[in-house]
Coordinates of C-alpha atoms and ligand atoms in Angstrom, one line a residue:
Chain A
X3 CA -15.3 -158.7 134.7
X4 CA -17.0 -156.0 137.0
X5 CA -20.2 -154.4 135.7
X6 CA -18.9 -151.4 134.0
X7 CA -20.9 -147.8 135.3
X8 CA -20.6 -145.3 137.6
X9 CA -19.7 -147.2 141.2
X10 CA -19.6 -145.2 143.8
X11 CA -19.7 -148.0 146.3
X12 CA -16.5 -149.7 145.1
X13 CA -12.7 -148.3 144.7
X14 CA -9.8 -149.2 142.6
X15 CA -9.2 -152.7 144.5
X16 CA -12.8 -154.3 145.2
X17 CA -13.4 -153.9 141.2
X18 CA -10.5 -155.6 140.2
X19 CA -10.5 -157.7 142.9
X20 CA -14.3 -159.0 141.8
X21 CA -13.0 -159.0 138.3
X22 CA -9.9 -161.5 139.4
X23 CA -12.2 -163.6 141.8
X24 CA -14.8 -164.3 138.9
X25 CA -11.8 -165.2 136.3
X26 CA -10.3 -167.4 138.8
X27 CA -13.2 -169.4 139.5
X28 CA -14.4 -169.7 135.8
X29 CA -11.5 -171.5 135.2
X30 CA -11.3 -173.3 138.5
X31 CA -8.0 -172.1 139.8
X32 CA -7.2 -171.6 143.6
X33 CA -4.3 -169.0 142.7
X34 CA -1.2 -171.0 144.0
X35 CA -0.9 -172.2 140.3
X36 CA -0.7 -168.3 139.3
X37 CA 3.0 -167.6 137.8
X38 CA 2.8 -164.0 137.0
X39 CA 0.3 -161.3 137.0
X40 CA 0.3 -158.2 134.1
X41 CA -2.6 -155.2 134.7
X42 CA -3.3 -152.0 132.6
X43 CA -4.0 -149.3 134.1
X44 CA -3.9 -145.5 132.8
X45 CA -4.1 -143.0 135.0
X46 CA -4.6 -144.6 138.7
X47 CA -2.2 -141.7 139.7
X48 CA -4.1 -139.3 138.7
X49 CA -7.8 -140.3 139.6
X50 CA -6.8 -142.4 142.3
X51 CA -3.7 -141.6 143.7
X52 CA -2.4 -144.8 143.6
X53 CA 0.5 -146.0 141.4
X54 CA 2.5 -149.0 142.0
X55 CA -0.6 -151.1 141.1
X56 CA 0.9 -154.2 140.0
X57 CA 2.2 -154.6 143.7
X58 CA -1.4 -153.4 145.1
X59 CA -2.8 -156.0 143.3
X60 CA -1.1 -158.8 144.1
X61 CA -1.5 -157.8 147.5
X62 CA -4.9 -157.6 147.8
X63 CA -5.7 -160.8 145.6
X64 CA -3.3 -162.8 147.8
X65 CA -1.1 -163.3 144.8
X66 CA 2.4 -162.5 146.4
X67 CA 5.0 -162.5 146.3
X68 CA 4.6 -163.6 142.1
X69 CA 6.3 -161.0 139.7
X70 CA 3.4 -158.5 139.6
X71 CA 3.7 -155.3 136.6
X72 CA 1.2 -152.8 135.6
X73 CA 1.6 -151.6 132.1
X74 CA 0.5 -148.2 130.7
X75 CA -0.6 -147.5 127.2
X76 CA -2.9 -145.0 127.6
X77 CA -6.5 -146.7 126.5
X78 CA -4.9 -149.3 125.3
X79 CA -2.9 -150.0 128.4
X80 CA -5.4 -153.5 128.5
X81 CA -4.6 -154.8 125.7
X82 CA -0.6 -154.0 126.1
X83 CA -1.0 -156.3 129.0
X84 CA -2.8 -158.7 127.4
X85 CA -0.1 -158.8 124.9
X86 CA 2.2 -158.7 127.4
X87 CA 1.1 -161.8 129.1
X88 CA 0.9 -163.5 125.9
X89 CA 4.1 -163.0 124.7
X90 CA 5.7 -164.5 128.4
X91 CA 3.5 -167.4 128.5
X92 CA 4.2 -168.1 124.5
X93 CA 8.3 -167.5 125.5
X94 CA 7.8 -170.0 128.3
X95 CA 9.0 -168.3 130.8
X96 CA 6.0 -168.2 132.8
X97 CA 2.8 -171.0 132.3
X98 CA -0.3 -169.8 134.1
X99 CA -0.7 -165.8 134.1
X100 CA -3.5 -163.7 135.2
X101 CA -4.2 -160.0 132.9
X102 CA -6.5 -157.5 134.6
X103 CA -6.8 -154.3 133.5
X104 CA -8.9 -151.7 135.8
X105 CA -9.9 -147.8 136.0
X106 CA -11.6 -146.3 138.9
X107 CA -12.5 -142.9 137.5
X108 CA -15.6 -141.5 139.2
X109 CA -13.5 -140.7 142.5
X110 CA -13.1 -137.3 140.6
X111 CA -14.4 -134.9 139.0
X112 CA -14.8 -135.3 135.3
X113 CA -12.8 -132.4 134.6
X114 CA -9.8 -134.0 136.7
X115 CA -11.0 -137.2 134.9
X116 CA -10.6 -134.7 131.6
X117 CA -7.2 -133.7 132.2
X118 CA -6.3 -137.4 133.4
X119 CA -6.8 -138.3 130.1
X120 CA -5.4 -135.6 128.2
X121 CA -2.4 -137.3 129.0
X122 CA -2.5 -139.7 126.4
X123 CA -1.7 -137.3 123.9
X124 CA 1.3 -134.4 123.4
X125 CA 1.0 -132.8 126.2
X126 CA 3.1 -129.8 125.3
X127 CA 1.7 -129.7 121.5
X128 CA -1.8 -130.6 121.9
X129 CA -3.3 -130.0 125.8
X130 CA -1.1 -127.2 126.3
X131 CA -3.1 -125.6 122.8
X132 CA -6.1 -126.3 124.3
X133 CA -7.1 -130.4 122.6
X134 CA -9.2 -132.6 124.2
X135 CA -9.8 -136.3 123.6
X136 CA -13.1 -135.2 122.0
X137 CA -11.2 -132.5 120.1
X138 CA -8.7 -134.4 118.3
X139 CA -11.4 -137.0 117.3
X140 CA -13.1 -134.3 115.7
X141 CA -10.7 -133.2 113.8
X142 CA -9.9 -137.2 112.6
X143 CA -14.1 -136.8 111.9
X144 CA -14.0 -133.4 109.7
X145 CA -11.4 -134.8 107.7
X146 CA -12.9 -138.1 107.0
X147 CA -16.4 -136.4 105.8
X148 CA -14.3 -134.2 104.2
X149 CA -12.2 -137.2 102.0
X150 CA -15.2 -139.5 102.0
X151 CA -18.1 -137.8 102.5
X152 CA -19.0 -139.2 105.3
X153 CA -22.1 -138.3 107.5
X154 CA -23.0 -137.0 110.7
X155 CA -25.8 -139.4 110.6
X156 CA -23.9 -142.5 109.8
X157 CA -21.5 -141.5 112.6
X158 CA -24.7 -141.6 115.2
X159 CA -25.7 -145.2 113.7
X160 CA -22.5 -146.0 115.4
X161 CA -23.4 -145.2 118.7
X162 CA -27.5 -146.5 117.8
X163 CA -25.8 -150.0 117.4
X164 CA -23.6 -150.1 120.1
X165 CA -26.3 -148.9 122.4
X166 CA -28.8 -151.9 121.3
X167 CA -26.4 -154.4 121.9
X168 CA -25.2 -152.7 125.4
X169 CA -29.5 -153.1 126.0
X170 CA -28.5 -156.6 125.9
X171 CA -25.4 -157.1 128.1
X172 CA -26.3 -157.0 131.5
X173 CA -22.5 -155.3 132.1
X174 CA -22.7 -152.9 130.2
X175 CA -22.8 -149.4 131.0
X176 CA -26.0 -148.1 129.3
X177 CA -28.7 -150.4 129.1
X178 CA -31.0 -148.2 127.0
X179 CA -31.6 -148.0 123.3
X180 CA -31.3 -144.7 121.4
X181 CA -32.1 -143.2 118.4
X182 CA -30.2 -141.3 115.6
X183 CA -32.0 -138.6 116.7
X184 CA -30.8 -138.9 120.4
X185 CA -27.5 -138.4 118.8
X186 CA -28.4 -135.5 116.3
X187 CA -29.9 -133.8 119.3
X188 CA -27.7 -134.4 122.1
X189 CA -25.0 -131.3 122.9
X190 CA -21.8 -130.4 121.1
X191 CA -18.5 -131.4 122.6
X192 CA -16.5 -130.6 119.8
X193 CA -18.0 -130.0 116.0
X194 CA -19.3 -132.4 114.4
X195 CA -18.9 -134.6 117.6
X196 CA -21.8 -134.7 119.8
X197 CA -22.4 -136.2 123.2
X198 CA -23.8 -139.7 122.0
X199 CA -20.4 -139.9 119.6
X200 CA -18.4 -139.9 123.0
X201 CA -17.6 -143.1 125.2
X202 CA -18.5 -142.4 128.9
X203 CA -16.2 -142.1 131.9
X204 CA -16.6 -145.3 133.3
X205 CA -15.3 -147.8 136.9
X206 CA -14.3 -151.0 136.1
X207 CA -12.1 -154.4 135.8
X208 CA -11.8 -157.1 134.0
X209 CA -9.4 -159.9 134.2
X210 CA -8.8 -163.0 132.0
X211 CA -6.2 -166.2 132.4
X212 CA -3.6 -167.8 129.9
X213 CA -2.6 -170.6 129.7
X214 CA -0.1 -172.9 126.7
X215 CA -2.8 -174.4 125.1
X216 CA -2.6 -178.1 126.2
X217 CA -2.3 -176.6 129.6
X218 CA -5.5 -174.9 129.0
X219 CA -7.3 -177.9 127.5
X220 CA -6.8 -179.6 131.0
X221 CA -7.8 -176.6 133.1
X222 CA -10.6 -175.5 131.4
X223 CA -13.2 -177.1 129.4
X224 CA -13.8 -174.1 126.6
X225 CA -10.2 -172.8 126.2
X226 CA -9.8 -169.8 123.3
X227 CA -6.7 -169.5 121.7
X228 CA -5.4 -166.2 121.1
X229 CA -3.4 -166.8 117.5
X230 CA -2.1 -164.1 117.4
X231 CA -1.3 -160.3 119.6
X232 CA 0.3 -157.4 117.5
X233 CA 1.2 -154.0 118.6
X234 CA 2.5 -151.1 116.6
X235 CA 3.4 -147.4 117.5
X236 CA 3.1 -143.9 115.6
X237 CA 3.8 -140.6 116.6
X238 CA 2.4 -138.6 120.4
X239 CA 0.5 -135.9 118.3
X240 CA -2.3 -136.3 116.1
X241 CA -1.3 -133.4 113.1
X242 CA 2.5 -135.9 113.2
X243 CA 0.3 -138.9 111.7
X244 CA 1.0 -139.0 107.7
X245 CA -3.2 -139.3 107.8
X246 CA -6.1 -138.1 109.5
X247 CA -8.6 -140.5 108.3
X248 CA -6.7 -143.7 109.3
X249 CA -5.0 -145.4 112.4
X250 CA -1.8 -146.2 110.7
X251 CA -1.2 -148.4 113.5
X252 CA -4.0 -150.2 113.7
X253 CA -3.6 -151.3 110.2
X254 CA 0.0 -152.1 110.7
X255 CA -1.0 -154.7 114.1
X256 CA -3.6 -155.9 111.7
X257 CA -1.6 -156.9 109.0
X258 CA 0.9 -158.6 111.2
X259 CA -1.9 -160.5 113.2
X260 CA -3.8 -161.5 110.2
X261 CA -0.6 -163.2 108.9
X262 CA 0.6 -164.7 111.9
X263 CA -2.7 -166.3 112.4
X264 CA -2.9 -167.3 108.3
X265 CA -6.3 -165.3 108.4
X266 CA -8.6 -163.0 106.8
X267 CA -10.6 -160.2 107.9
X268 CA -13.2 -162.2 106.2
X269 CA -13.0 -165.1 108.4
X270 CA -13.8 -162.9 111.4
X271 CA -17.1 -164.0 112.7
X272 CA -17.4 -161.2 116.1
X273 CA -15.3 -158.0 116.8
X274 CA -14.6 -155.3 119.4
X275 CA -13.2 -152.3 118.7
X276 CA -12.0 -149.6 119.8
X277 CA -15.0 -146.9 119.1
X278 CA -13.9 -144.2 121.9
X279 CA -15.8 -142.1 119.5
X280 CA -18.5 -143.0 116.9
X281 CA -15.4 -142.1 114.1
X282 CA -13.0 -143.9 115.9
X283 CA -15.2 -147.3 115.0
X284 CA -15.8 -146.1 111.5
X285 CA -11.7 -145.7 110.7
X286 CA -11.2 -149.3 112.8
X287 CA -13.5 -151.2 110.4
X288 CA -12.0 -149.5 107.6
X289 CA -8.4 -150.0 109.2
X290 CA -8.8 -153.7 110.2
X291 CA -9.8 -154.9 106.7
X292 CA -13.8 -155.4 106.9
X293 CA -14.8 -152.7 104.9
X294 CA -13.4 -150.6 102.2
X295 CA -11.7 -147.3 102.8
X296 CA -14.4 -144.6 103.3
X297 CA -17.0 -147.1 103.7
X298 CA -17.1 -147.7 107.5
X299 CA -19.8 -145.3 107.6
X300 CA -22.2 -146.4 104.6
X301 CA -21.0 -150.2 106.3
X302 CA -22.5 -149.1 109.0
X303 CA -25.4 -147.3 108.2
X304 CA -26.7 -150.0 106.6
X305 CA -26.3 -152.5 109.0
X306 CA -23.2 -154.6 108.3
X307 CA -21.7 -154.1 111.5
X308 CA -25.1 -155.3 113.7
X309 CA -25.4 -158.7 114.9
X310 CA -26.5 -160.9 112.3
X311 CA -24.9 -158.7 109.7
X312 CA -21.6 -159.5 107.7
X313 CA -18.9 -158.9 110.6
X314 CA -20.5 -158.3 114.4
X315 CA -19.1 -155.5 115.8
X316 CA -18.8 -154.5 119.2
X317 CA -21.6 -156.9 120.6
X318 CA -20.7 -156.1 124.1
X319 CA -21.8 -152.5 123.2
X320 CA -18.4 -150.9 122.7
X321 CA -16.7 -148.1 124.2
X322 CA -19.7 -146.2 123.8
X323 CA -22.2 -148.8 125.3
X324 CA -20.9 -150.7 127.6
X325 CA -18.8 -148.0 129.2
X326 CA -14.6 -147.4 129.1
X327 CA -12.8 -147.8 132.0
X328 CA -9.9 -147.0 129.9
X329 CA -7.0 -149.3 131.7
X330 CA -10.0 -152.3 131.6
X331 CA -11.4 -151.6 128.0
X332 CA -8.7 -154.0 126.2
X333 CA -9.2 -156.9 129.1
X334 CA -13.1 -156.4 128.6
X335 CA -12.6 -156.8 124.7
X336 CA -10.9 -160.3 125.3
X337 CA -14.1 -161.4 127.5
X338 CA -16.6 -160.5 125.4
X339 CA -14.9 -162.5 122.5
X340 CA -14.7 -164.9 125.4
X341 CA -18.1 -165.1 125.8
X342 CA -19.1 -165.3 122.2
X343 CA -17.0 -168.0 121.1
X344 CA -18.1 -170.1 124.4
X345 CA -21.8 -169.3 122.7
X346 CA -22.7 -167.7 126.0
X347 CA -23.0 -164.4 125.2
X348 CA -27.0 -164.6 125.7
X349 CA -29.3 -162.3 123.9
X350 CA -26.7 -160.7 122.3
X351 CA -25.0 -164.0 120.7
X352 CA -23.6 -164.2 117.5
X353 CA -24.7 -168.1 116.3
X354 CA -21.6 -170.0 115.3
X355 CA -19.0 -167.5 116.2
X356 CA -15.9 -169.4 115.5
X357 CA -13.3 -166.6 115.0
X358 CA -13.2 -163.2 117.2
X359 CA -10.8 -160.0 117.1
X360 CA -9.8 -157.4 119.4
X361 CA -8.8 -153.7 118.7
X362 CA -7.8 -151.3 121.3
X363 CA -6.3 -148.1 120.7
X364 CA -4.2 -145.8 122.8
X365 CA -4.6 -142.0 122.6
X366 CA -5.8 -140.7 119.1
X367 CA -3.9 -143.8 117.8
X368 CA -0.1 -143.7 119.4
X369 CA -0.3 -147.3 120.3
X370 CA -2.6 -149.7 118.7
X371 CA -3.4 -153.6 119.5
X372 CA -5.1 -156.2 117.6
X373 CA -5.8 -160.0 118.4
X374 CA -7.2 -162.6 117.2
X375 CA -8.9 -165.4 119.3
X376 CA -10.4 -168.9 118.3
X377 CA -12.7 -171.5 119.5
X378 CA -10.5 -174.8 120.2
X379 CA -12.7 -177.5 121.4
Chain B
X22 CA -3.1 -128.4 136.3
X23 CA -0.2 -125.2 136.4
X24 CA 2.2 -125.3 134.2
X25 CA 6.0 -125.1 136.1
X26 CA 8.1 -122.4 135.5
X27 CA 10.8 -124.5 134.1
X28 CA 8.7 -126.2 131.3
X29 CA 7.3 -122.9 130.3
X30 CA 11.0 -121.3 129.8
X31 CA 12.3 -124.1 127.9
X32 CA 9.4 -123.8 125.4
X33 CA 10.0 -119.9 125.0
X34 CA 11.5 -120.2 121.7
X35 CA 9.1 -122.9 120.1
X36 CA 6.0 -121.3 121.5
X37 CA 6.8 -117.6 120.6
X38 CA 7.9 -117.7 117.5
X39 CA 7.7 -121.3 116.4
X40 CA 11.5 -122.1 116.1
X41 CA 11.4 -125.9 114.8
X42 CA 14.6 -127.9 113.0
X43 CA 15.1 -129.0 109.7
X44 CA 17.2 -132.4 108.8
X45 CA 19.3 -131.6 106.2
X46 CA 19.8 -134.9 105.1
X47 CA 16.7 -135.4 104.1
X48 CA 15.3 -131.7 103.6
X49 CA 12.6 -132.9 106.5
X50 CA 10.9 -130.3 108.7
X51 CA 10.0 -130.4 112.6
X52 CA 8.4 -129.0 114.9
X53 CA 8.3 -129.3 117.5
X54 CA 12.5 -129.3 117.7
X55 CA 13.4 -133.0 117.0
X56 CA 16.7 -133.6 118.1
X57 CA 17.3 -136.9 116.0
X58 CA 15.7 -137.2 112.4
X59 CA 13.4 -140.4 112.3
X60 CA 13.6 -140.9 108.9
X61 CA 17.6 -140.6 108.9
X62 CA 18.3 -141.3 112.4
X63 CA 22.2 -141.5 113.2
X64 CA 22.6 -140.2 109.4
X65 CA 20.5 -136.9 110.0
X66 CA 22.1 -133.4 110.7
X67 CA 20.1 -131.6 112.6
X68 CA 19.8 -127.6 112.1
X69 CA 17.7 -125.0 113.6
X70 CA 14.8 -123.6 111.1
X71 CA 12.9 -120.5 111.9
X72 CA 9.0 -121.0 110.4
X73 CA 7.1 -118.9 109.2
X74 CA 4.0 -119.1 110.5
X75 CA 1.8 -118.9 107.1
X76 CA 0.3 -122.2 106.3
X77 CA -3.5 -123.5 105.5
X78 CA -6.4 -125.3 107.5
X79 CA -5.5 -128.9 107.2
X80 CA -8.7 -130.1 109.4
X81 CA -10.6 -128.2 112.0
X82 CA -13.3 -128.3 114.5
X83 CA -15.1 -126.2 117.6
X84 CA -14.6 -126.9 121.3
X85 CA -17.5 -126.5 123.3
X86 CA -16.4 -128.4 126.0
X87 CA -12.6 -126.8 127.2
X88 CA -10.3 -128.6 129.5
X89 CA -10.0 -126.7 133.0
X90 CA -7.7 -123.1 132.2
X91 CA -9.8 -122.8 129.3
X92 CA -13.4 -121.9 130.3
X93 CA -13.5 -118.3 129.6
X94 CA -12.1 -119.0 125.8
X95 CA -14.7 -121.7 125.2
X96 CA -16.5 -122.5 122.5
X97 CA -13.2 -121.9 120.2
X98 CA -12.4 -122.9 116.6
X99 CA -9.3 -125.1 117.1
X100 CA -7.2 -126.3 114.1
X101 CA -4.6 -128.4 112.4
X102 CA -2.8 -125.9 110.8
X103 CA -0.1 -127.3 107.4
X104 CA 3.1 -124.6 107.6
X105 CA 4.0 -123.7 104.3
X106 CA 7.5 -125.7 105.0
X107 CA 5.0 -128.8 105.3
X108 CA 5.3 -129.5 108.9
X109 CA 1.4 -129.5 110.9
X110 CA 0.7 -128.0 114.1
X111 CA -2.2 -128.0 116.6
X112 CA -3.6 -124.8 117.8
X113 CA -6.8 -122.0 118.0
X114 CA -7.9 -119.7 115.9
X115 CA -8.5 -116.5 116.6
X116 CA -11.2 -113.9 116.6
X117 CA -13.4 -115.9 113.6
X118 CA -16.5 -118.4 113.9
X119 CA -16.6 -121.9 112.5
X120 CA -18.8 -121.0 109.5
X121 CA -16.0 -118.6 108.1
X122 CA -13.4 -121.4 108.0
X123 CA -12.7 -124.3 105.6
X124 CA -10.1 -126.9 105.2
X125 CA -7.3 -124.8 103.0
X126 CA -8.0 -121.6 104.4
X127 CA -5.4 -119.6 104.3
X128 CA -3.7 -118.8 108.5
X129 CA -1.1 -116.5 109.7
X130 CA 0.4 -117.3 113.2
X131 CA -0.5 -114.8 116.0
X132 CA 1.1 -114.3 119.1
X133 CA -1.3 -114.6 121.9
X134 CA -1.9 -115.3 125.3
X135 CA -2.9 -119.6 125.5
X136 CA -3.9 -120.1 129.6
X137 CA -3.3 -118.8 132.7
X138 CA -2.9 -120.8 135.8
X139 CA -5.1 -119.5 138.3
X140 CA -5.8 -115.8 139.4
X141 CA -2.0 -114.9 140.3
X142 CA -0.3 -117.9 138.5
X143 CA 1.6 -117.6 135.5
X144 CA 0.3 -116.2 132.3
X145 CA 1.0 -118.5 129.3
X146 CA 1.7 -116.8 126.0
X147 CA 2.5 -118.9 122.4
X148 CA 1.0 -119.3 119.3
X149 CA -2.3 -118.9 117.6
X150 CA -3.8 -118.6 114.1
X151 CA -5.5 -116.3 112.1
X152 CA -7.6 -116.5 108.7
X153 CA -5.6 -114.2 106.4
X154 CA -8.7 -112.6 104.6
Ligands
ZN403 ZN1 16.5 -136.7 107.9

């Protein structure tokens, strides 16, 4: 992957470009082996002007002419590729396929950015009334302190943890610790969400290769097995969800993945999640199984969720942290598990990290993806 | 971003007065207008409904920091608001501050002006709310 951050000296095709390149030579391959090639990309219309991307980037990696598609889920569109290019290679219609997922989003202003991303919800029911991202969040938050009586200050340990472990990824976004009261302090977006609950606007790629696994074994010496990719939808708008303090999707990808891969969310060692806001990773710990219902935020607070504690979570820093590049977040997820369950995820390790998931959500939880990955050598 | 002229007259009826369906099949409200039922799907009969526009706070929160068409509105209380005939909308309220609304409060819909485009652009009208003191 790319560092993540603000790069004004790159566009849309030297990041993943430099994403693809690294991937490519971790695992040795020239390129010719390459079968098919899936990226996730949001908005590149938008903030770049650029659609077709799945052609662009064949092009400029020297992939053609392989079958090259872009897929779109909102923030999740990287982890719908991911899945997607799981799925072929597990059909067998393809063997070796590349996933990238990439958003260049500085190129405009953040208003522009703003509405970019406002399309990820109901545009006529939501934007048109005036929602932002931040907004609807908010709203998922009020509720949730509401029904569980969670805190503003548990919310903020959120974005304290994923800031210390961004401190210690040298691609992440941010690279400086805060402090709950950073958080408390900092400017309100949209009550009780405050600056430091909100993921940045963020450039960057990231780009991973599958493989069948005895394929793999040859290629690579530290091949990760994904056992399992599950995707599930719910409605456009937020106030059309049967709940306000749950991703119903998430849960329902979770359940599926945890029993395709004859797991536990006990027997998760390292997570990333998707913590677009501080709530958002409060409801996904709840949602995926760690923690109880309602107690994402004590869970957090008292430090279950650090590195070291029962279930690491979000060791690459997060949304929040290490920065979202909304098209690249769900490709970035599957390399930091990467990382960790190679053991080289450096100052930020988590020792003996056997068994790592990945959550990425689209929108305020239309689309919602979670896999599971393992350590097979 | 302007709204076209063609989106904004389809949405008249929805957006002025909140005209949603109803399955009668299953008794289940929507709005917006669904044109199949997703609980009954091919099994659903699909009628018009007229709402009324009185429901409660169902969760709620202040936006400090608008999208673009909204600066001069900004910071605005902006709500989930549960219709009485159980469906939820998203929209503002009107003319109150956060500290004088809670989740239940009771709203009445208001008809207001939502955004305009630019300085001679089209002026978008549709629904608000309003705490019903
Ligand atoms: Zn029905």
């Amino acid at each position: 992957m790319t560092r993540f951050g603000e790069d004004w000296s790159r566009g849309f095709r030297d990041l993943i470009l430099e994403a693809g390149v690294r991937a490519l030579e971790d695992c040795g391959l020239s390129g010719s082996e390459i079968e098919a090639l899936y990226c996730g990309t949001m908005a590149s219309g938008a903030l770049v002007g650029q659609e077709h991307a799945g052609a662009l980037i064949a092009d400029f990696m020297g992939l053609t002419p392989i079958p090259s598609t872009r897929l779109e889920a909102a923030c999740a569109s990287g982890g719908v590729a991911l899945r997607q290019a799981y799925v072929t290679v597990a059909s067998g219609v393809h063997d070796i396929v590349v996933v990238g997922g990439v958003e260049k989003m500085t190129d405009v202003p953040t208003a522009e950015a703003s509405y970019a991303l406002g399309g990820a919800g109901d545009q006529e029911w939501e934007l048109f009334m005036g929602a932002t991202f931040p907004g609807l969040y908010a709203l998922m938050a009020r509720r949730h302190m509401l029904d569980y009586g969670t805190t503003q200050e548990q919310m903020a340990a959120v974005a304290v943890k994923n800031h210390a472990n961004a401190a210690k990824n040298k691609y992440a976004q941010f690279q400086n610790e805060i402090t709950i009261e950073t958080v408390m302090k900092s400017k309100s977006v949209a009550s009780p969400l405050k600056v430091f609950d909100c993921s940045p606007i963020t450039d960057g790629a990231a780009v991973v290769v599958l493989a069948p696994l005895e394929k793999a074994k040859k290629i690579c010496e530290q091949p990760i097995e994904i056992v399992a990719s599950e995707q599930a939808s719910d409605s456009i708008a937020l106030h059309d969800r049967e709940s306000l303090t749950k991703i119903k999707a998430t849960e329902i990808a979770a359940k599926k993945a945890f029993e395709r891969a004859k797991l536990a969310p006990k027997d998760i060692h390292v997570a990333e999640v998707h913590d677009c806001f501080t709530i958002a990773e409060i409801m996904a710990i709840e949602d995926l199984g760690f923690v109880k219902k309602g107690m994402g935020g004590k869970a957090t607070e008292d430090g279950l969720t650090r590195i070291g504690g029962q279930v690491a979570i979000n060791t690459s820093g997060g949304l929040k942290g290490c920065g979202h590049p909304v098209g690249a977040t769900g490709v970035k997820q599957a390399v930091e598990i990467t990382w960790q369950l190679r053991g080289k995820a450096e100052g930020r390790q988590v020792k003996g990290a056997e068994i790592g998931l990945a959550h990425n959500v689209g929108g305020s939880g239309a689309t919602a993806v979670v896999s599971i990955f393992r350590k097979v050598w | 971003m302007e709204e076209s002229l063609a989106i904004t007259w389809r949405r008249i009826p929805e957006r002025y007065r909140l005209l949603g369906t109803r399955c009668i099949t299953c008794n289940g409200n929507y709005f917006p207008p669904r044109k199949i039922c997703p609980k009954c799907r091919r099994k659903g009969k699909i009628e018009n409904v007229q709402f009324t526009g009185k429901g409660k706070i169902y969760s709620f929160t202040t936006i400090f920091a608008p999208p673009s068409g909204f600066e001069l509105e900004a910071p605005y209380v902006f709500a989930i608001v549960e219709l009485d005939e159980g469906v939820r909308v998203t929209a503002q309220l009107v003319d109150c501050r956060e500290e004088d609304v809670k989740i239940g409060s009771i709203v009445r819909m208001v008809f207001r002006r939502i955004a305009e485009d630019s300085d001679e652009g089209l002026l978008h009208y549709g629904f608000k709310f309003a705490l019903v003191r």
